[in-house]
PDB file of C-alpha atoms in Angstrom:
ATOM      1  CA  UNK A   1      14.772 180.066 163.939  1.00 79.00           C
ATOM      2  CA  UNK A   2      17.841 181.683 161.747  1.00 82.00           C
ATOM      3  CA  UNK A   3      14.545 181.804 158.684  1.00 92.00           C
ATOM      4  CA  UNK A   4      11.855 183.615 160.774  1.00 94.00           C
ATOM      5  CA  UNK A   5      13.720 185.806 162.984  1.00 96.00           C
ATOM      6  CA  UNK A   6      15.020 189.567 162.139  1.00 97.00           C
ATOM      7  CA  UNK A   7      13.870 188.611 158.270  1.00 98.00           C
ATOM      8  CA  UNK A   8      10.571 189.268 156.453  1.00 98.00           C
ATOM      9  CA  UNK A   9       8.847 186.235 157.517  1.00 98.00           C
ATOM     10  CA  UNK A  10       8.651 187.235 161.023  1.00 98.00           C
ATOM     11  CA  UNK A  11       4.730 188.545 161.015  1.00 98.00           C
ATOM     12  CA  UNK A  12       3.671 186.443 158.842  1.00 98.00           C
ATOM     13  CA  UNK A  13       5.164 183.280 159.931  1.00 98.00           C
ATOM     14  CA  UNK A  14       4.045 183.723 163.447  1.00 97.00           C
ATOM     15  CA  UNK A  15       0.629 184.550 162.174  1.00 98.00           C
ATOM     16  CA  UNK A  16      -0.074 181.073 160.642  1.00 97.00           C
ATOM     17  CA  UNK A  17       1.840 179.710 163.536  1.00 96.00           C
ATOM     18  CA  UNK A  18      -0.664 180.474 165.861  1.00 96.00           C
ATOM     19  CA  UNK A  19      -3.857 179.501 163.185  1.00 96.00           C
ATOM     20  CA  UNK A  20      -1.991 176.323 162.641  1.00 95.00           C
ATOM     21  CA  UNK A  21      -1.246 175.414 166.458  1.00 94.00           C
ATOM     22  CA  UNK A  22      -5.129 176.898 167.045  1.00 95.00           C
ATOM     23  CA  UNK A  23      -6.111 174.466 164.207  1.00 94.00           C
ATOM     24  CA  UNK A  24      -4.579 171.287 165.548  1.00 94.00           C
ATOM     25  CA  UNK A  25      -6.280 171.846 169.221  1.00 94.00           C
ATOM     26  CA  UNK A  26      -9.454 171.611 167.712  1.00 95.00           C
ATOM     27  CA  UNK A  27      -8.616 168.788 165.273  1.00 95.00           C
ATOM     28  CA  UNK A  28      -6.761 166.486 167.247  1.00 94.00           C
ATOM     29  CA  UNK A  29      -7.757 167.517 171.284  1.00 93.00           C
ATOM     30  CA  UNK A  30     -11.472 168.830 170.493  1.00 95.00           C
ATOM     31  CA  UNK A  31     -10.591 172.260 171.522  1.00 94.00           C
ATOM     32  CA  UNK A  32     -14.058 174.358 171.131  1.00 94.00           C
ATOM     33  CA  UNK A  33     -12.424 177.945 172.014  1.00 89.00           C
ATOM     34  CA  UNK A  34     -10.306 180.367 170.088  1.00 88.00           C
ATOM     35  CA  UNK A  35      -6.427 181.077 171.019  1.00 86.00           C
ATOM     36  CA  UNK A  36      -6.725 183.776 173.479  1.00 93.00           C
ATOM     37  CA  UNK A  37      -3.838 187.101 173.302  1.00 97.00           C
ATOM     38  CA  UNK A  38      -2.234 188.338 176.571  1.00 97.00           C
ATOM     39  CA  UNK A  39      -2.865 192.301 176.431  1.00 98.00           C
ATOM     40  CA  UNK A  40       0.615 192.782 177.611  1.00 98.00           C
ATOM     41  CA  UNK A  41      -0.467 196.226 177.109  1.00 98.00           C
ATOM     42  CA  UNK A  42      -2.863 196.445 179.868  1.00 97.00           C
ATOM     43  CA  UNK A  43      -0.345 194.798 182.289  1.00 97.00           C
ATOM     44  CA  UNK A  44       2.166 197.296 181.271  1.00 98.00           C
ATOM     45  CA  UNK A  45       2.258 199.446 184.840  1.00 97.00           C
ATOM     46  CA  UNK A  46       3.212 196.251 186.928  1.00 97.00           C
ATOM     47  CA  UNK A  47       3.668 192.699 184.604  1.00 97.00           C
ATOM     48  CA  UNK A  48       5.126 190.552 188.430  1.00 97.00           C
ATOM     49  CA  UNK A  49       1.456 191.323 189.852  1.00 97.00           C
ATOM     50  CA  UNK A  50      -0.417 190.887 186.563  1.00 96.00           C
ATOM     51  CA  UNK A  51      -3.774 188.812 187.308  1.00 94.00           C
ATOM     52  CA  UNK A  52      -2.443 186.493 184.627  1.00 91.00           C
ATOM     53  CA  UNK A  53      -0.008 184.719 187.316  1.00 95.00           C
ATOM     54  CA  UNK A  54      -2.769 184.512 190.144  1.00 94.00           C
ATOM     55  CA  UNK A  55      -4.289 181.407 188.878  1.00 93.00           C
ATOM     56  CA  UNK A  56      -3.087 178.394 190.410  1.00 93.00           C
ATOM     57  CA  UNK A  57      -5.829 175.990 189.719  1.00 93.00           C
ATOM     58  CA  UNK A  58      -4.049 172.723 188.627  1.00 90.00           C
ATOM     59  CA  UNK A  59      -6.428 172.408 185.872  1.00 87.00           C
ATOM     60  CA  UNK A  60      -6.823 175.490 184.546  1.00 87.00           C
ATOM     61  CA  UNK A  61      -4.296 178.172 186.258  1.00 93.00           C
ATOM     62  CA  UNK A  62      -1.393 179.565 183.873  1.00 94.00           C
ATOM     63  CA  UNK A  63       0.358 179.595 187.445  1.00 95.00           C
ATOM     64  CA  UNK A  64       2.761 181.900 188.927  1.00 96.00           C
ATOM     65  CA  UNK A  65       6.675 182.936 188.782  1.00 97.00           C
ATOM     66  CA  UNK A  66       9.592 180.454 189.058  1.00 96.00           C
ATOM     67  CA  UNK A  67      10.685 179.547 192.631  1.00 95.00           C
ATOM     68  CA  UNK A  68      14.422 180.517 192.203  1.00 95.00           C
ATOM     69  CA  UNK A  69      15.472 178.188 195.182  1.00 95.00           C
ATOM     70  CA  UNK A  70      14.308 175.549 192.782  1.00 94.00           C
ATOM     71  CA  UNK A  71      15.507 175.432 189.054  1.00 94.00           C
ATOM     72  CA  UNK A  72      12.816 178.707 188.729  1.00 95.00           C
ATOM     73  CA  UNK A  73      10.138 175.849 188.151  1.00 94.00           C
ATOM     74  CA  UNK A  74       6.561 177.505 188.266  1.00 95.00           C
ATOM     75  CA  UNK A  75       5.210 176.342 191.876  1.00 93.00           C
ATOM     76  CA  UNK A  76       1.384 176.276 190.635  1.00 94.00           C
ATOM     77  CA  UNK A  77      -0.949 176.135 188.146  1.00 94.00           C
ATOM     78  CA  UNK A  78      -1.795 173.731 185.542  1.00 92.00           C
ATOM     79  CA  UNK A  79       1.757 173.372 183.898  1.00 90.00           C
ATOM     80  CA  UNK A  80       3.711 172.654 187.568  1.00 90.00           C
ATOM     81  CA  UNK A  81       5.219 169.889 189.596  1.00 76.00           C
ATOM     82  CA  UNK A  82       1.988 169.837 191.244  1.00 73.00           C
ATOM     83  CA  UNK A  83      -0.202 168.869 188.066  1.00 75.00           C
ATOM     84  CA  UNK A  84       2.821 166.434 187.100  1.00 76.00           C
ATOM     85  CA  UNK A  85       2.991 168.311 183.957  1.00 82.00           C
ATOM     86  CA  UNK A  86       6.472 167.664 182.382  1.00 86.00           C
ATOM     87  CA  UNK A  87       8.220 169.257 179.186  1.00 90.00           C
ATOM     88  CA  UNK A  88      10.235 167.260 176.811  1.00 88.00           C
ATOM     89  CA  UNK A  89      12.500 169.135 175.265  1.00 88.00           C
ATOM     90  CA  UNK A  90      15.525 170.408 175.381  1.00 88.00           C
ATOM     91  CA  UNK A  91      15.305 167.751 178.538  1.00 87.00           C
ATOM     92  CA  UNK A  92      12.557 166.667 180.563  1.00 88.00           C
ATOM     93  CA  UNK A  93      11.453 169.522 182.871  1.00 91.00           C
ATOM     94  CA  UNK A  94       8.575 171.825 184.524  1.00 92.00           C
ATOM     95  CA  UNK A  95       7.922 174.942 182.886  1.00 95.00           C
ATOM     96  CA  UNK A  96      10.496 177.562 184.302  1.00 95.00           C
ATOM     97  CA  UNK A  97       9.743 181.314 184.843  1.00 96.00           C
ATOM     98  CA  UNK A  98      12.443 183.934 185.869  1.00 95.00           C
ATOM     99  CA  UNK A  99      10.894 187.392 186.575  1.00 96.00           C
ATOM    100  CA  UNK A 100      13.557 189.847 185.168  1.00 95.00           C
ATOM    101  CA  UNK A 101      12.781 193.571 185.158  1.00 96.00           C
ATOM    102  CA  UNK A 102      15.664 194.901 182.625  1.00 96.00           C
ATOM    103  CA  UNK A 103      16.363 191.978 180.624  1.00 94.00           C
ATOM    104  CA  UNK A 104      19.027 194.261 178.277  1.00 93.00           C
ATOM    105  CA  UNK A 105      21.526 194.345 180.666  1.00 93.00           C
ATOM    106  CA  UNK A 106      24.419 192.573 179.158  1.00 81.00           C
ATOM    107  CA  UNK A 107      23.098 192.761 175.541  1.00 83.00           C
ATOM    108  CA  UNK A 108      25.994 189.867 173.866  1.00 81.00           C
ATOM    109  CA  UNK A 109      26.099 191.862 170.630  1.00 83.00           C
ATOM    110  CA  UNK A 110      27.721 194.506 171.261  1.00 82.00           C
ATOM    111  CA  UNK A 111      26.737 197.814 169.028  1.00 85.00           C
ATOM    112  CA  UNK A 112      23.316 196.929 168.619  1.00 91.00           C
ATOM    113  CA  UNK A 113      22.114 198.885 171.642  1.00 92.00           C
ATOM    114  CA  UNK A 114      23.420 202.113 173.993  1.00 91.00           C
ATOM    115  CA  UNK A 115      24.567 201.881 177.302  1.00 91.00           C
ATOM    116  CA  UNK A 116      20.777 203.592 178.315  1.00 92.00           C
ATOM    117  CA  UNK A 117      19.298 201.177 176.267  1.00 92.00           C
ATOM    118  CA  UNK A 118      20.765 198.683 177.454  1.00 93.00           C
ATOM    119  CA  UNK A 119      18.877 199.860 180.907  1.00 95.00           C
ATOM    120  CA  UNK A 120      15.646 200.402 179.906  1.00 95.00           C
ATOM    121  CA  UNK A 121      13.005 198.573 181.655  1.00 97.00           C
ATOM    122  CA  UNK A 122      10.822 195.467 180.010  1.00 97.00           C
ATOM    123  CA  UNK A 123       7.505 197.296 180.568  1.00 97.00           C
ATOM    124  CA  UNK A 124       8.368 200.678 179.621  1.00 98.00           C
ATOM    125  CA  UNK A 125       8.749 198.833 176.069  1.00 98.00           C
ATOM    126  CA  UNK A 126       4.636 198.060 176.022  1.00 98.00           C
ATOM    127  CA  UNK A 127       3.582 200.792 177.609  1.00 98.00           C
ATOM    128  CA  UNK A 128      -0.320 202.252 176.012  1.00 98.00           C
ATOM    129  CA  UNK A 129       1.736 205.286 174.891  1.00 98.00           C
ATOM    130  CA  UNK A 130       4.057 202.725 172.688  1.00 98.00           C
ATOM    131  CA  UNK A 131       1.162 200.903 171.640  1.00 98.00           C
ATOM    132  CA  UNK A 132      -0.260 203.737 169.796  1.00 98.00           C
ATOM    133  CA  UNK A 133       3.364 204.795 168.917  1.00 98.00           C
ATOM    134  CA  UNK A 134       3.786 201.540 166.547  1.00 98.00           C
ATOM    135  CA  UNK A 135      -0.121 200.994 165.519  1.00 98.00           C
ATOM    136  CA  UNK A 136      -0.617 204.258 164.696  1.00 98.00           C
ATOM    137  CA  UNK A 137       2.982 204.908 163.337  1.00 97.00           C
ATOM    138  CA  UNK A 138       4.671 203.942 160.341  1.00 98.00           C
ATOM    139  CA  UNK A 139       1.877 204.558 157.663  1.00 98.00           C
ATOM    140  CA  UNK A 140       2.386 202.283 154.664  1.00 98.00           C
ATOM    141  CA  UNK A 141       6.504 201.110 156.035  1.00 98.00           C
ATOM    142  CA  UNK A 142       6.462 197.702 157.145  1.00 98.00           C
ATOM    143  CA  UNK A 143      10.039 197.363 157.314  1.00 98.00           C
ATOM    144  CA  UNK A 144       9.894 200.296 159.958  1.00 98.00           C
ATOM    145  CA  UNK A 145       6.806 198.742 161.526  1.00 98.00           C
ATOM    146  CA  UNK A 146       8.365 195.123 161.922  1.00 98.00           C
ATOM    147  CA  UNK A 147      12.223 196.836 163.240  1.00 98.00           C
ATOM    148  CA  UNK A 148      10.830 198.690 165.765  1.00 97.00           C
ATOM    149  CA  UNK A 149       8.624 195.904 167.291  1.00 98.00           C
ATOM    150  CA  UNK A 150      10.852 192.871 166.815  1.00 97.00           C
ATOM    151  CA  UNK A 151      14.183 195.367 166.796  1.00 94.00           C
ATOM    152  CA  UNK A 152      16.416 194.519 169.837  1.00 92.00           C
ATOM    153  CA  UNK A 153      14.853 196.302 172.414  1.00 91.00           C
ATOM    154  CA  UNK A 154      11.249 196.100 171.049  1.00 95.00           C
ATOM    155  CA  UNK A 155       8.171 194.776 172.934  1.00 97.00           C
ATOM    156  CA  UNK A 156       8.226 191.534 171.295  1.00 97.00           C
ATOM    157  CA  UNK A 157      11.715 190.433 172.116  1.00 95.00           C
ATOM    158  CA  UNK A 158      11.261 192.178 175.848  1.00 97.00           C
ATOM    159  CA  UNK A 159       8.206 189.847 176.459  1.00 97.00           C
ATOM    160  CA  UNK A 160      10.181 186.723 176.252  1.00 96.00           C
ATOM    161  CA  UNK A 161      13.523 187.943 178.073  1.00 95.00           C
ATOM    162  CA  UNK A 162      11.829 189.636 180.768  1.00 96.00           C
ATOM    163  CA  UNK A 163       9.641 185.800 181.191  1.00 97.00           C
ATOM    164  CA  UNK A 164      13.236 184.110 181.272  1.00 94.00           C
ATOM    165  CA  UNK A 165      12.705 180.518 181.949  1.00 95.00           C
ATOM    166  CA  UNK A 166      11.511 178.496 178.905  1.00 96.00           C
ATOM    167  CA  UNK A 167      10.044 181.514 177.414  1.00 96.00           C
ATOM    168  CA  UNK A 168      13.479 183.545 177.275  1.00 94.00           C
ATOM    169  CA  UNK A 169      14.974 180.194 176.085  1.00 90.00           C
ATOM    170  CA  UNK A 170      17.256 179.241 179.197  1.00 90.00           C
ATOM    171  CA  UNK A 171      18.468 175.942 179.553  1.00 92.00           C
ATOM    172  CA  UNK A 172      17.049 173.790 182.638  1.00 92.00           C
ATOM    173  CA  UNK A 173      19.843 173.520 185.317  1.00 90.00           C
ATOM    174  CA  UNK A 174      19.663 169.833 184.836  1.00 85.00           C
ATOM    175  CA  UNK A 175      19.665 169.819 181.163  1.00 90.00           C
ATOM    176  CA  UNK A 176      22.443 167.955 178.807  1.00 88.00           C
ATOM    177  CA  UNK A 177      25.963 170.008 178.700  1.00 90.00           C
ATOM    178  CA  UNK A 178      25.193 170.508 174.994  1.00 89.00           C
ATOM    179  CA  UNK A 179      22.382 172.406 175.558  1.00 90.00           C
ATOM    180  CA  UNK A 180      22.100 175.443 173.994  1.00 87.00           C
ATOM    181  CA  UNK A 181      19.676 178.365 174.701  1.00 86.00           C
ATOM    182  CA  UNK A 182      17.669 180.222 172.422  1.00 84.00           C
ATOM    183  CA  UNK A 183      14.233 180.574 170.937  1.00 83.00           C
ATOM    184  CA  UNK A 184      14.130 176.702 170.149  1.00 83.00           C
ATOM    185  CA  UNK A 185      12.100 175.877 172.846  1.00 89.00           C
ATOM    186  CA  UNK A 186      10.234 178.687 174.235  1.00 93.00           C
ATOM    187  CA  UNK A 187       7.053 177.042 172.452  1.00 92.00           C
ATOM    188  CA  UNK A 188       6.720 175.286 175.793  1.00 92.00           C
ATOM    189  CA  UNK A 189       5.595 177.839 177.466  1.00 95.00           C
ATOM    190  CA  UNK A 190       1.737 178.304 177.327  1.00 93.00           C
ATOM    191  CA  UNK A 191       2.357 182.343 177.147  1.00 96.00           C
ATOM    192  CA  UNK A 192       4.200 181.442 173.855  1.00 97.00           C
ATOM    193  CA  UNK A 193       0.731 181.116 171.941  1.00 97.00           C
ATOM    194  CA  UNK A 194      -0.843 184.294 173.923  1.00 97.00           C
ATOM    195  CA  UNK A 195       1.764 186.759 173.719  1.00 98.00           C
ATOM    196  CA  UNK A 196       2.374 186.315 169.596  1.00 98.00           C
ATOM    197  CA  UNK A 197      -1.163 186.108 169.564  1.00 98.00           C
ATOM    198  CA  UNK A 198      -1.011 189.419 170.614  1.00 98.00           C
ATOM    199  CA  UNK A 199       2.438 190.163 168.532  1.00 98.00           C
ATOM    200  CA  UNK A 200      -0.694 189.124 165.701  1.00 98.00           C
ATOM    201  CA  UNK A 201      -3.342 191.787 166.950  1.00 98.00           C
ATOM    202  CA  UNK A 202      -0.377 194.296 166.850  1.00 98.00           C
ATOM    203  CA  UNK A 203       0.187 194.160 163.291  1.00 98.00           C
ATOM    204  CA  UNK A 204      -3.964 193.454 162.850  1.00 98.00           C
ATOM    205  CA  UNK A 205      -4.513 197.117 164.280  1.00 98.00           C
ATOM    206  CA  UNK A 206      -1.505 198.280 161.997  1.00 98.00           C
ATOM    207  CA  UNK A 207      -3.063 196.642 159.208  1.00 98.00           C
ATOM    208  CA  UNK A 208      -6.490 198.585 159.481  1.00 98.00           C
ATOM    209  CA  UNK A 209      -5.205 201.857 161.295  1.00 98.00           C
ATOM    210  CA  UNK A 210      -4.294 203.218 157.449  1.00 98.00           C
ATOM    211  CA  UNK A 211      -5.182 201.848 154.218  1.00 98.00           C
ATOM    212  CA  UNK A 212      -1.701 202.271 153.123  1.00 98.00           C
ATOM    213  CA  UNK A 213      -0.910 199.474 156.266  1.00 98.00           C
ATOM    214  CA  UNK A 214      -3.102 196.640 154.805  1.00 97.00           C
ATOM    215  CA  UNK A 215      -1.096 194.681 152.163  1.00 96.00           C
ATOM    216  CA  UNK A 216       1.996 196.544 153.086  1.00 98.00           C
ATOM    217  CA  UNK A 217       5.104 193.269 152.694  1.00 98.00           C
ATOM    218  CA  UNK A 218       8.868 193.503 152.238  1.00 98.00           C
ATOM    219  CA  UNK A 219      11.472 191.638 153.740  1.00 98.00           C
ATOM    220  CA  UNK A 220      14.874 189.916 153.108  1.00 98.00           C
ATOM    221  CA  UNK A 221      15.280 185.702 153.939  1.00 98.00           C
ATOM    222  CA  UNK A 222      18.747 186.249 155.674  1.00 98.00           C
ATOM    223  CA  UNK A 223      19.281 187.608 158.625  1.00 97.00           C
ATOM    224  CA  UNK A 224      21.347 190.623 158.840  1.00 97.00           C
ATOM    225  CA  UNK A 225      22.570 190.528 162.603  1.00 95.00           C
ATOM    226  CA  UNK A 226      26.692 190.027 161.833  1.00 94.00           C
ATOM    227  CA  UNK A 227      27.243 193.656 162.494  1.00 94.00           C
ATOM    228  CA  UNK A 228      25.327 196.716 163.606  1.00 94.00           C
ATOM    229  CA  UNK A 229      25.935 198.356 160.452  1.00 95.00           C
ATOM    230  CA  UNK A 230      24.840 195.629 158.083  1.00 96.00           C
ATOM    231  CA  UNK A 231      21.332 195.388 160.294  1.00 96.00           C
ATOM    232  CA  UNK A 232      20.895 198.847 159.542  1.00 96.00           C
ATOM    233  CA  UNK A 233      20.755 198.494 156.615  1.00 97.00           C
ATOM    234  CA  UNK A 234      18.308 195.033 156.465  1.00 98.00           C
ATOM    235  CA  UNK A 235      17.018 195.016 160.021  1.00 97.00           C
ATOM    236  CA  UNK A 236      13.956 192.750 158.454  1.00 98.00           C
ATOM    237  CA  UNK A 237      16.168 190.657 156.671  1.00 98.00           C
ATOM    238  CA  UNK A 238      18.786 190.614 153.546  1.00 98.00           C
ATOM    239  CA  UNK A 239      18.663 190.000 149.429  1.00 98.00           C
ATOM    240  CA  UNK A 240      17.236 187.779 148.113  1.00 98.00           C
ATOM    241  CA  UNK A 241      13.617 189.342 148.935  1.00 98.00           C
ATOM    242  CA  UNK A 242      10.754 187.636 149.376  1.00 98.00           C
ATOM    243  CA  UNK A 243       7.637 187.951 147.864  1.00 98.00           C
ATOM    244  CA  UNK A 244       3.780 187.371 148.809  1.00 98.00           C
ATOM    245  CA  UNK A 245       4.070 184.268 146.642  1.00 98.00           C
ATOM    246  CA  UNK A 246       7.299 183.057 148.568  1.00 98.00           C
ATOM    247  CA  UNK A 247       6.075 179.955 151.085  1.00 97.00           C
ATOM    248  CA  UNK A 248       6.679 180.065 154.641  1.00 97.00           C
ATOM    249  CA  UNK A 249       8.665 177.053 156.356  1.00 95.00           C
ATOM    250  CA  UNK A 250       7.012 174.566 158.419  1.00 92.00           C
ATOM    251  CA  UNK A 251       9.818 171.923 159.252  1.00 89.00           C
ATOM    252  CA  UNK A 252       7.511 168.787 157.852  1.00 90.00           C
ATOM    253  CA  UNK A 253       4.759 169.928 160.833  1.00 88.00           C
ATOM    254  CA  UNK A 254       1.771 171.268 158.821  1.00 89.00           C
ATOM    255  CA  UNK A 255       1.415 172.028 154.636  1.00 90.00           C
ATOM    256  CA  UNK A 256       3.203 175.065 153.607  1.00 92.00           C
ATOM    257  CA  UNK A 257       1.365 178.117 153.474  1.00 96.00           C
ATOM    258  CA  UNK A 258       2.565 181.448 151.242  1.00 98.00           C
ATOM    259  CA  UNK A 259       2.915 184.757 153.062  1.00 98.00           C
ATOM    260  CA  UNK A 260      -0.146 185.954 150.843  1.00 98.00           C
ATOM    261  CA  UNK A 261      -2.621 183.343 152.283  1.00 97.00           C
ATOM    262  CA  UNK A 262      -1.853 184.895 155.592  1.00 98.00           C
ATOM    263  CA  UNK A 263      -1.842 188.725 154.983  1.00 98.00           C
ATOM    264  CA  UNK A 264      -5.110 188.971 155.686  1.00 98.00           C
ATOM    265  CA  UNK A 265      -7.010 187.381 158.772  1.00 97.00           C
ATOM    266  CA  UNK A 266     -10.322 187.192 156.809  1.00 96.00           C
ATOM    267  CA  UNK A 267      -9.171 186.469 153.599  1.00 93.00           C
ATOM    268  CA  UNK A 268      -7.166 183.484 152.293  1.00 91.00           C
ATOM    269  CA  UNK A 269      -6.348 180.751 155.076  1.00 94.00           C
ATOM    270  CA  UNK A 270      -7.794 182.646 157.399  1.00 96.00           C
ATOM    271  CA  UNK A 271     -11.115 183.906 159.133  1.00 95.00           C
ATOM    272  CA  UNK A 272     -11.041 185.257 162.577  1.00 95.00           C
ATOM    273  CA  UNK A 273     -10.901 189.381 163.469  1.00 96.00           C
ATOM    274  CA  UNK A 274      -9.913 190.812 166.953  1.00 96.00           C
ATOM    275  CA  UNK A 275     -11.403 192.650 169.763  1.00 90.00           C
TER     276      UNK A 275
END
């Protein structure tokens, strides 16, 4: 997490994530489809109503928010108690979902936001208007791009906090005492895939809203998140730099892949284009 997180491989690594996890449904569970995005987008004016949480088919339904009375576990839907669906890790548990409108509030790193941004709703971070304010902003500046998307208040971290539960990385109430929150585990939930496949199409429609966008790449590999001052400086990551040759870590899962193979979605390891 410390390697893909607030450095340069943060795009690109959670590109080929998705191809790779995509790949592996098809080889290994004879998945026919393609990995779906969540338009958080079009959700934007009210996410707790959203059509995505009305499914509660126990085959099919992505199922609804967390019952708070009960560990927040998700009460329906295909990933519940219901369908006897259980996670693994950090313990065994059912997915968990905690509907949380301002997910700033209480920011631990203190510096890194203001008091009213600290306030700012989840939504009002994906909004259309924002949309077109980072696809159609930043012409040829990836670092500016990637900090205000993935930056602390961006769309892409607001998505996950304002999910809570396994998405936002919270412990389950009967976990281990040693377990520790975080982005670790938020895999488990099945709006991981669909919301960075959408974190994808974001920097897709960067990519071909200007030509000075399309093979645009800099980053540092280490974090820069001590201070306020020092992510200023390297908010997508600290000397030494990487470069489109560097290879992207895969923890033993899948082959290595380099940041190049995956700066294009029709070129290299990829072929796939979004609608």
């Amino acid at each position: 997490m410390l390697q893909i997180h607030f450095t340069g491989l943060f795009l690109p690594w959670h590109r080929w994530y998705v191809a790779v996890y995509e790949s592996a449904l098809k080889e290994r569970c004879g998945f026919k489809g393609v990995s779906p995005y969540w338009n958080w987008v079009e959700d934007s004016k009210d996410v707790f109503n959203s059509p995505m949480f009305k499914d509660s088919s126990p085959r099919s339904g992505l199922g609804g928010w967390g019952d708070p009375a009960n560990d927040i576990r998700v009460p329906d839907g295909a990933f519940s108690n219901a369908s006897s669906f259980r996670l693994t890790y950090p313990a065994p548990h059912t997915l968990r979902r905690n509907w949380t409108a301002q997910p700033f509030l209480n920011f631990p790193l203190p510096g890194f936001m203001t008091e009213a941004e600290e306030q700012v709703q989840a939504n009002a971070t994906f909004t259309p208007a924002e949309r077109d304010k980072l696809v159609h902003g930043f012409v040829g500046d990836y670092v500016g791009f990637q900090k205000y998307f993935e930056g602390f208040n961006g769309s892409h971290g607001a998505v996950h906090l304002m999910m809570g539960g396994d998405l936002g990385g919270k412990c389950p109430g009967d976990a281990p005492s040693d377990c520790v929150g975080g982005p670790t585990f938020s895999a488990n939930e099945p709006l991981f895939w669909m919301h960075h496949a959408m974190v994808d199409k974001m920097w897709y429609d960067w990519q071909n809203a200007h030509t000075a966008n399309k093979k645009a790449f800099f980053g540092g590999s280490l974090q820069a998140i001590q201070n306020a001052t020092y992510y200023q400086e390297y908010p997508n990551g600290a000397p030494p730099f990487f470069s489109l040759n560097s290879t992207m870590p895969s923890d033993g899962l899948f082959p290595q892949a380099r940041i190049q193979d995956v700066m294009s979605t029709t070129e290299g390891m990829l072929c796939y284009v979004y609608q």
